[in-house]
CSV table of C-alpha atoms in Angstrom, one decimal:
chain,number,residue,atom,x,y,z
A,204,MET,CA,-22.3,-119.4,-32.3
A,205,ARG,CA,-24.1,-122.7,-32.7
A,206,HIS,CA,-25.0,-124.6,-29.5
A,207,LEU,CA,-23.4,-128.0,-29.2
A,208,ALA,CA,-24.0,-130.4,-26.4
A,209,ILE,CA,-21.0,-131.2,-24.3
A,210,ALA,CA,-21.4,-134.8,-25.4
A,211,ALA,CA,-20.4,-133.8,-28.9
A,212,ALA,CA,-17.1,-132.4,-27.7
A,213,THR,CA,-16.4,-135.5,-25.6
A,214,ALA,CA,-17.3,-137.7,-28.5
A,215,ALA,CA,-14.4,-136.2,-30.4
A,216,ALA,CA,-12.1,-136.8,-27.4
A,217,LEU,CA,-12.1,-140.6,-27.8
A,218,ALA,CA,-9.8,-143.5,-28.3
A,219,LEU,CA,-9.1,-146.0,-25.6
A,220,THR,CA,-6.8,-148.1,-27.7
A,221,SER,CA,-3.3,-148.5,-26.6
A,222,CYS,CA,-0.5,-150.8,-27.5
A,223,GLY,CA,1.1,-153.2,-25.1
A,224,GLY,CA,4.6,-153.0,-23.8
A,225,ASP,CA,5.9,-149.5,-23.3
A,226,SER,CA,4.3,-147.3,-20.7
A,227,PHE,CA,4.2,-143.6,-20.0
A,228,HIS,CA,4.3,-142.0,-16.5
A,229,VAL,CA,2.6,-139.1,-14.8
A,230,GLU,CA,4.0,-138.1,-11.5
A,231,GLY,CA,4.5,-135.1,-9.2
A,232,SER,CA,2.8,-133.6,-6.2
A,233,ILE,CA,-0.4,-131.7,-5.3
A,234,GLY,CA,0.2,-129.6,-2.1
A,235,SER,CA,-2.5,-128.6,0.4
A,236,ALA,CA,-4.5,-131.6,-0.5
A,237,GLU,CA,-3.8,-134.2,2.2
A,238,ASP,CA,-6.3,-137.0,2.3
A,239,SER,CA,-7.8,-135.8,-1.0
A,240,LEU,CA,-8.6,-138.4,-3.7
A,241,LEU,CA,-6.7,-137.6,-6.9
A,242,TYR,CA,-8.1,-139.2,-10.1
A,243,PHE,CA,-6.1,-139.9,-13.2
A,244,GLU,CA,-8.7,-140.0,-16.0
A,245,GLN,CA,-8.7,-140.6,-19.8
A,246,MET,CA,-11.0,-138.5,-21.9
A,247,GLY,CA,-13.1,-141.3,-23.5
A,248,ILE,CA,-15.8,-141.2,-26.1
A,249,ASP,CA,-18.5,-141.0,-23.5
A,250,GLY,CA,-16.6,-138.7,-21.2
A,251,PRO,CA,-13.9,-139.2,-18.6
A,252,VAL,CA,-12.8,-142.8,-17.8
A,253,THR,CA,-10.9,-143.4,-14.6
A,254,VAL,CA,-7.5,-145.0,-15.2
A,255,ASP,CA,-6.3,-144.9,-11.6
A,256,SER,CA,-6.6,-142.9,-8.4
A,257,ALA,CA,-4.5,-142.2,-5.3
A,258,ARG,CA,-5.2,-140.9,-1.8
A,259,LEU,CA,-2.7,-138.1,-1.2
A,260,GLY,CA,-0.5,-138.0,1.8
A,261,ALA,CA,1.0,-135.1,3.6
A,262,ASP,CA,3.6,-134.4,0.9
A,263,GLY,CA,0.9,-134.7,-1.9
A,264,SER,CA,3.1,-137.0,-4.1
A,265,PHE,CA,1.6,-139.3,-6.7
A,266,SER,CA,2.7,-141.5,-9.6
A,267,PHE,CA,0.6,-143.1,-12.3
A,268,SER,CA,1.5,-145.3,-15.3
A,269,ALA,CA,-0.4,-146.6,-18.3
A,270,PRO,CA,0.3,-148.3,-21.6
A,271,ARG,CA,1.6,-145.8,-24.3
A,272,PRO,CA,-1.3,-144.9,-26.8
A,273,GLU,CA,-0.8,-145.6,-30.5
A,274,ALA,CA,-1.7,-141.9,-31.3
A,275,PRO,CA,-1.7,-138.8,-29.1
A,276,GLU,CA,-4.2,-139.2,-26.3
A,277,PHE,CA,-5.6,-136.9,-23.6
A,278,TYR,CA,-5.8,-137.5,-19.9
A,279,ARG,CA,-6.4,-135.3,-16.8
A,280,LEU,CA,-5.6,-135.1,-13.1
A,281,ARG,CA,-8.7,-134.2,-11.1
A,282,ILE,CA,-9.5,-133.4,-7.5
A,283,GLY,CA,-13.2,-132.3,-7.2
A,284,GLY,CA,-13.7,-129.7,-9.9
A,285,GLN,CA,-10.0,-128.8,-10.3
A,286,VAL,CA,-8.5,-130.3,-13.4
A,287,VAL,CA,-5.0,-130.4,-15.1
A,288,ASN,CA,-5.1,-131.5,-18.7
A,289,ILE,CA,-2.4,-133.7,-20.1
A,290,ALA,CA,-1.5,-135.0,-23.6
A,291,ILE,CA,0.5,-138.2,-24.1
A,292,ASP,CA,2.1,-139.2,-27.4
A,293,SER,CA,5.1,-141.4,-26.4
A,294,THR,CA,6.7,-143.2,-23.5
A,295,GLU,CA,7.4,-139.9,-21.8
A,296,THR,CA,7.4,-139.0,-18.1
A,297,VAL,CA,5.3,-135.9,-17.3
A,298,SER,CA,5.8,-134.2,-14.0
A,299,VAL,CA,3.1,-132.0,-12.5
A,300,ARG,CA,3.4,-129.8,-9.4
A,301,ALA,CA,0.6,-127.7,-8.0
A,302,ASP,CA,-1.3,-126.6,-4.9
A,303,TYR,CA,-4.9,-127.7,-4.6
A,304,PRO,CA,-6.6,-124.3,-4.3
A,305,THR,CA,-5.1,-123.1,-7.5
A,306,MET,CA,-4.5,-126.5,-9.1
A,307,ALA,CA,-6.3,-125.7,-12.4
A,308,THR,CA,-4.5,-122.5,-13.2
A,309,ALA,CA,-1.1,-122.3,-11.4
A,310,TYR,CA,0.3,-125.7,-11.9
A,311,GLU,CA,3.8,-126.4,-13.3
A,312,VAL,CA,4.4,-129.1,-15.9
A,313,ASP,CA,7.7,-130.6,-17.1
A,314,GLY,CA,8.7,-133.3,-19.5
A,315,SER,CA,6.3,-132.5,-22.4
A,316,ALA,CA,6.2,-129.6,-24.7
A,317,GLU,CA,2.7,-130.5,-25.7
A,318,CYS,CA,1.5,-130.4,-22.1
A,319,ALA,CA,3.1,-127.0,-21.8
A,320,ARG,CA,1.2,-125.7,-24.8
A,321,ILE,CA,-2.1,-127.3,-23.5
A,322,LYS,CA,-1.5,-125.3,-20.3
A,323,GLU,CA,-1.2,-122.1,-22.3
A,324,LEU,CA,-4.4,-122.9,-24.1
A,325,ALA,CA,-6.2,-123.7,-20.9
A,326,LEU,CA,-5.1,-120.4,-19.3
A,327,MET,CA,-6.3,-118.5,-22.4
A,328,GLN,CA,-9.6,-120.3,-22.2
A,329,ASN,CA,-10.0,-119.5,-18.5
A,330,ASP,CA,-9.3,-115.8,-19.3
A,331,LEU,CA,-11.8,-115.8,-22.1
A,332,GLN,CA,-14.4,-117.4,-19.8
A,333,ARG,CA,-13.7,-114.7,-17.2
A,334,ARG,CA,-14.1,-111.9,-19.7
A,335,VAL,CA,-17.3,-113.4,-21.2
A,336,THR,CA,-18.8,-113.7,-17.7
A,337,ALA,CA,-17.9,-110.1,-16.8
A,338,LEU,CA,-19.5,-109.0,-20.1
A,339,GLY,CA,-22.7,-110.7,-19.3
A,340,ARG,CA,-22.8,-108.9,-16.0
A,341,ASP,CA,-22.2,-105.4,-17.4
A,342,ALA,CA,-25.6,-103.7,-17.1
A,343,ALA,CA,-24.3,-100.6,-18.9
A,344,LEU,CA,-24.2,-102.4,-22.2
A,345,THR,CA,-27.2,-102.8,-24.6
A,346,PRO,CA,-27.8,-106.3,-25.9
A,347,ALA,CA,-26.4,-105.2,-29.3
A,348,GLU,CA,-23.2,-103.8,-27.7
A,349,ALA,CA,-22.8,-106.9,-25.6
A,350,ARG,CA,-23.2,-109.1,-28.7
A,351,ASP,CA,-20.7,-107.1,-30.6
A,352,SER,CA,-18.2,-107.2,-27.8
A,353,LEU,CA,-18.7,-111.0,-27.4
A,354,GLU,CA,-18.1,-111.5,-31.1
A,355,ALA,CA,-15.0,-109.4,-31.0
A,356,MET,CA,-13.6,-111.3,-28.0
A,357,LEU,CA,-14.2,-114.7,-29.7
A,358,ALA,CA,-12.8,-113.5,-33.0
A,359,ALA,CA,-9.6,-112.3,-31.4
A,360,HIS,CA,-9.2,-115.5,-29.3
A,361,LYS,CA,-9.8,-117.8,-32.3
A,362,ASP,CA,-7.4,-115.8,-34.5
A,363,ARG,CA,-4.6,-116.2,-32.0
A,364,VAL,CA,-5.2,-119.8,-31.3
A,365,ALA,CA,-5.6,-120.7,-35.0
A,366,ARG,CA,-2.4,-118.7,-36.0
A,367,ASP,CA,-0.1,-119.7,-33.1
A,368,TYR,CA,-1.3,-123.2,-32.5
A,369,ILE,CA,-3.6,-125.0,-34.9
A,370,PHE,CA,-2.2,-123.9,-38.3
A,371,LYS,CA,1.3,-123.7,-37.0
A,372,ASP,CA,1.4,-127.4,-36.3
A,373,PRO,CA,-2.0,-129.1,-37.1
A,374,LYS,CA,-0.7,-132.6,-36.3
A,375,ALA,CA,0.1,-131.6,-32.7
A,376,ALA,CA,-2.0,-132.9,-29.8
A,377,SER,CA,-2.3,-129.3,-28.6
A,378,SER,CA,-3.9,-128.3,-31.9
A,379,TYR,CA,-6.5,-131.1,-31.5
A,380,PHE,CA,-7.1,-130.0,-27.9
A,381,ALA,CA,-7.7,-126.4,-29.0
A,382,LEU,CA,-10.5,-127.5,-31.4
A,383,PHE,CA,-12.7,-128.8,-28.5
A,384,GLN,CA,-12.3,-126.1,-25.9
A,385,ALA,CA,-15.6,-124.6,-24.9
A,386,ILE,CA,-17.1,-121.7,-23.0
A,387,GLY,CA,-19.9,-123.3,-21.0
A,388,SER,CA,-21.6,-125.6,-23.5
A,389,TYR,CA,-20.5,-123.7,-26.6
A,390,LEU,CA,-17.5,-124.8,-28.6
A,391,ILE,CA,-15.2,-121.9,-29.3
A,392,PHE,CA,-14.4,-123.3,-32.7
A,393,ASP,CA,-17.7,-124.4,-34.3
A,394,PRO,CA,-17.5,-127.2,-36.9
A,395,GLY,CA,-21.1,-126.6,-38.0
A,396,GLY,CA,-21.2,-122.8,-38.3
A,397,ALA,CA,-20.7,-120.4,-41.1
A,398,GLY,CA,-17.8,-118.5,-39.6
A,399,GLY,CA,-15.0,-120.4,-41.3
A,400,ASP,CA,-14.0,-122.5,-38.3
A,401,ILE,CA,-14.3,-125.7,-40.4
A,402,LYS,CA,-10.9,-124.7,-41.9
A,403,ALA,CA,-9.3,-125.3,-38.6
A,404,PHE,CA,-11.0,-128.7,-38.2
A,405,ALA,CA,-10.1,-129.7,-41.7
A,406,ALA,CA,-6.4,-128.8,-41.2
A,407,VAL,CA,-6.1,-130.9,-38.1
A,408,ALA,CA,-8.1,-133.7,-39.7
A,409,THR,CA,-5.9,-133.8,-42.7
A,410,ALA,CA,-2.8,-133.8,-40.6
A,411,TRP,CA,-4.1,-136.7,-38.4
A,412,ASP,CA,-5.1,-138.7,-41.5
A,413,THR,CA,-1.5,-138.3,-42.6
A,414,PHE,CA,0.5,-138.8,-39.4
A,415,TYR,CA,-1.9,-141.1,-37.4
A,416,PRO,CA,-3.8,-143.1,-40.1
A,417,GLY,CA,-6.5,-145.4,-38.7
A,418,SER,CA,-6.5,-143.7,-35.2
A,419,LEU,CA,-10.0,-143.4,-33.7
A,420,ARG,CA,-9.5,-139.8,-32.9
A,421,GLY,CA,-8.3,-139.1,-36.4
A,422,GLU,CA,-11.2,-140.9,-38.0
A,423,ASN,CA,-13.7,-139.2,-35.8
A,424,LEU,CA,-12.2,-135.8,-36.6
A,425,HIS,CA,-12.2,-136.6,-40.3
A,426,ASN,CA,-15.9,-137.3,-40.1
A,427,ILE,CA,-16.6,-134.1,-38.2
A,428,ALA,CA,-14.6,-132.1,-40.8
A,429,ILE,CA,-16.5,-133.7,-43.7
A,430,ARG,CA,-19.9,-133.0,-42.2
A,431,GLY,CA,-18.8,-129.5,-41.5
A,432,MET,CA,-17.6,-128.9,-45.1
A,433,LYS,CA,-20.9,-130.3,-46.4
A,434,THR,CA,-22.9,-128.0,-44.1
A,435,GLU,CA,-20.8,-125.0,-45.2
A,436,ARG,CA,-21.3,-125.8,-48.9
A,437,ILE,CA,-25.0,-126.1,-48.4
A,438,MET,CA,-25.0,-122.7,-46.7
A,439,GLN,CA,-22.9,-121.2,-49.4
A,440,THR,CA,-25.2,-122.6,-52.1
A,441,GLU,CA,-28.2,-121.2,-50.4
A,442,SER,CA,-26.6,-117.8,-50.1
A,443,GLN,CA,-25.1,-117.6,-53.6
A,444,ALA,CA,-27.2,-120.0,-55.7
A,445,ALA,CA,-24.3,-120.2,-58.1
A,446,ILE,CA,-20.5,-119.7,-58.3
A,447,ASP,CA,-19.4,-116.1,-58.3
A,448,PRO,CA,-19.2,-115.1,-62.0
A,449,ALA,CA,-16.1,-113.0,-61.2
A,450,LYS,CA,-14.2,-116.3,-60.5
A,451,VAL,CA,-15.0,-117.7,-63.9
A,452,THR,CA,-13.0,-116.7,-67.0
A,453,THR,CA,-14.7,-116.2,-70.4
A,454,THR,CA,-13.9,-119.7,-71.3
A,455,GLY,CA,-15.6,-121.2,-68.3
A,456,LEU,CA,-12.5,-122.1,-66.3
A,457,ILE,CA,-12.5,-121.5,-62.6
A,458,ASP,CA,-9.1,-120.0,-62.2
A,459,ILE,CA,-6.6,-120.8,-59.4
A,460,THR,CA,-3.6,-118.8,-58.4
A,461,LEU,CA,-1.3,-120.2,-55.7
A,462,ASN,CA,2.4,-120.2,-54.9
A,463,ASP,CA,4.5,-123.0,-56.3
A,464,ASN,CA,7.3,-124.8,-54.4
A,465,GLN,CA,9.7,-122.0,-55.2
A,466,GLY,CA,7.4,-119.3,-53.8
A,467,ARG,CA,6.3,-118.0,-57.2
A,468,PRO,CA,2.6,-117.3,-57.9
A,469,ARG,CA,1.3,-119.6,-60.6
A,470,SER,CA,-2.1,-119.3,-62.3
A,471,LEU,CA,-4.0,-122.2,-63.9
A,472,SER,CA,-5.2,-119.8,-66.7
A,473,GLN,CA,-1.6,-119.0,-67.6
A,474,LEU,CA,-1.3,-122.5,-69.1
A,475,LYS,CA,-3.8,-121.6,-71.9
A,476,GLY,CA,-2.6,-123.2,-75.1
A,477,LYS,CA,-1.6,-126.4,-73.4
A,478,VAL,CA,-3.7,-129.5,-72.5
A,479,VAL,CA,-3.7,-129.5,-68.7
A,480,MET,CA,-4.4,-132.0,-66.0
A,481,LEU,CA,-5.6,-130.1,-62.9
A,482,ASP,CA,-4.7,-132.5,-60.1
A,483,PHE,CA,-5.8,-132.2,-56.5
A,484,HIS,CA,-3.4,-134.3,-54.4
A,485,LEU,CA,-2.3,-135.1,-50.8
A,486,TYR,CA,1.3,-136.3,-50.5
A,487,GLY,CA,0.6,-137.7,-47.1
A,488,MET,CA,-1.6,-140.4,-48.6
A,489,ASP,CA,-0.3,-144.0,-48.4
A,490,ASP,CA,-0.6,-144.5,-52.1
A,491,SER,CA,0.9,-141.1,-53.1
A,492,PRO,CA,4.2,-142.6,-54.3
A,493,GLN,CA,2.5,-144.9,-56.7
A,494,ARG,CA,0.2,-142.2,-58.0
A,495,ILE,CA,3.2,-139.8,-58.6
A,496,LEU,CA,4.9,-142.5,-60.6
A,497,TRP,CA,1.7,-142.7,-62.8
A,498,LEU,CA,1.7,-139.0,-63.3
A,499,ARG,CA,5.4,-139.0,-64.2
A,500,GLU,CA,4.6,-141.6,-66.9
A,501,LEU,CA,1.8,-139.4,-68.3
A,502,TYR,CA,4.0,-136.3,-68.1
A,503,ASN,CA,7.0,-137.9,-69.8
A,504,LYS,CA,4.8,-139.4,-72.5
A,505,TYR,CA,2.8,-136.3,-73.5
A,506,HIS,CA,4.7,-133.2,-72.3
A,507,ASP,CA,6.6,-132.6,-75.5
A,508,ARG,CA,3.3,-132.5,-77.4
A,509,GLY,CA,1.9,-129.7,-75.1
A,510,PHE,CA,0.7,-131.5,-72.0
A,511,GLU,CA,1.1,-130.0,-68.5
A,512,ILE,CA,0.1,-130.9,-65.0
A,513,TYR,CA,-1.0,-128.2,-62.5
A,514,GLN,CA,-1.0,-130.0,-59.2
A,515,VAL,CA,-2.7,-128.5,-56.1
A,516,SER,CA,-1.5,-130.0,-52.9
A,517,ILE,CA,-3.7,-129.8,-49.7
A,518,ASP,CA,-1.0,-131.1,-47.4
A,519,PRO,CA,-0.9,-129.2,-44.1
A,520,ASP,CA,2.8,-129.3,-43.7
A,521,GLU,CA,4.5,-126.9,-46.2
A,522,HIS,CA,8.0,-128.2,-45.5
A,523,PHE,CA,7.0,-131.8,-46.1
A,524,TRP,CA,5.2,-130.8,-49.4
A,525,LYS,CA,8.3,-128.9,-50.6
A,526,GLN,CA,10.5,-132.0,-49.9
A,527,GLN,CA,8.1,-134.2,-51.8
A,528,THR,CA,7.8,-132.0,-54.9
A,529,ALA,CA,11.4,-130.7,-55.1
A,530,ALA,CA,12.3,-133.0,-58.1
A,531,LEU,CA,9.0,-133.0,-59.9
A,532,PRO,CA,8.9,-131.3,-63.4
A,533,TRP,CA,5.3,-130.1,-63.4
A,534,VAL,CA,3.7,-127.1,-61.8
A,535,CYS,CA,3.3,-127.9,-58.0
A,536,VAL,CA,1.3,-125.4,-55.9
A,537,ARG,CA,0.0,-125.8,-52.4
A,538,ASP,CA,-3.3,-124.5,-51.0
A,539,PRO,CA,-2.6,-123.4,-47.4
A,540,GLU,CA,-6.3,-123.7,-46.6
A,541,GLY,CA,-6.2,-127.4,-47.2
A,542,ALA,CA,-9.4,-129.5,-47.6
A,543,ALA,CA,-11.6,-126.6,-46.5
A,544,SER,CA,-10.3,-124.3,-49.3
A,545,PRO,CA,-12.9,-122.5,-51.4
A,546,ARG,CA,-10.9,-123.7,-54.5
A,547,VAL,CA,-11.6,-127.3,-53.5
A,548,SER,CA,-15.3,-126.4,-53.0
A,549,MET,CA,-15.6,-124.6,-56.3
A,550,TYR,CA,-14.4,-127.7,-58.1
A,551,ASN,CA,-16.6,-129.9,-56.0
A,552,VAL,CA,-13.8,-132.1,-54.8
A,553,SER,CA,-15.1,-134.3,-52.1
A,554,SER,CA,-12.0,-136.5,-51.8
A,555,VAL,CA,-8.5,-136.7,-53.1
A,556,PRO,CA,-6.9,-137.6,-55.4
A,557,GLU,CA,-9.0,-136.0,-58.0
A,558,PHE,CA,-8.2,-134.6,-61.5
A,559,PHE,CA,-9.7,-132.6,-64.3
A,560,LEU,CA,-8.7,-132.4,-67.9
A,561,ILE,CA,-8.6,-129.0,-69.5
A,562,ASP,CA,-8.2,-128.3,-73.3
A,563,ARG,CA,-6.0,-125.9,-75.0
A,564,GLY,CA,-8.6,-123.2,-74.8
A,565,ASN,CA,-8.8,-123.3,-71.0
A,566,ASN,CA,-12.1,-125.3,-71.0
A,567,VAL,CA,-12.7,-127.9,-68.4
A,568,VAL,CA,-13.5,-131.0,-70.5
A,569,SER,CA,-13.9,-133.8,-67.9
A,570,ARG,CA,-13.1,-135.0,-64.5
A,571,SER,CA,-11.6,-138.3,-63.4
A,572,THR,CA,-15.0,-140.1,-63.3
A,573,GLN,CA,-15.7,-139.0,-66.9
A,574,ALA,CA,-12.3,-139.4,-68.5
A,575,GLY,CA,-12.4,-143.1,-69.0
A,576,ASP,CA,-9.1,-144.1,-70.7
A,577,VAL,CA,-6.9,-141.3,-69.5
A,578,ASP,CA,-4.2,-141.8,-72.1
A,579,ALA,CA,-6.8,-141.8,-74.9
A,580,ALA,CA,-8.5,-138.7,-73.4
A,581,ILE,CA,-5.2,-136.7,-73.3
A,582,ASP,CA,-4.1,-137.9,-76.7
A,583,ALA,CA,-7.5,-136.8,-78.2
A,584,LEU,CA,-7.1,-133.3,-76.7
A,585,LEU,CA,-3.6,-132.9,-78.0
């Protein structure tokens, strides 16, 4: 696990931009906290920023309001070292009830499904922290045994969080929140390590690029994911020196097999005998409709002569992708690993859209930057 300063985590929890007009509300009560100062804080780029505060009375009631953010944003209620994390993505009203001695772990939250999921994640993190601390105090374990146990704990935790939260709905505020949970000063999901965690960052980054374009959090996460993928590629290059020969056919094609929009496995190599455009695409892009029209023109013009398109989507939302591709005539497959997929890395795709032209013998002839006049290039191969 790579050490990352807490500042790196808070740098990802940024965005103070909000739109005027509509407001959200956070209200409730904190018992057993009379005369305590309750802070309402936004998690800014340099750490918590106080939005408001209230001196609690005998009944512990409080009410805060602030302008609705343009994209999901994170706040917290704090008394001393006790914290309740809150996500806001609309003009909602979130209600929180707790007692001060157990405020961080035994609170109740209503009005926001995302806040409920964040509570689940926070409790899971607290349990992991407790078990890690107990492991460090177990004198009966050798250093190697303690390390193995720690790795097993982290792997099980990350598998559950990735499966049940991050990949289940990568655009959700709770998925973003999960990426930056930490044990002490160590991020649980490490965007700079070799353990494959970058796939989780890339999935959420892709979703936020799609659903919250231009948001500060989304752009920051996008940059983190890109840096992580570059680091991972460097590490893979150093360990492999070259692409695994088993992944390359006799004709030099790096084969791809993924399920199409009907759930059927489709292989790129099965199109041998045709001229193929291997296209990496993201339907969530702003200019996707225009590009699909261009591809339709190419397909309609050359398909009868033996031209085919094998399009690999890296969209995080499978249902959205199926809707977008339902009426398309070419081979549409989706890579569930998104931008962090090894198939994307093997073709050295650093941004989408990107395409490659493949001749009838399954040889990669050129990529977009080398194709020049695409119509002329396809016509020459046919």
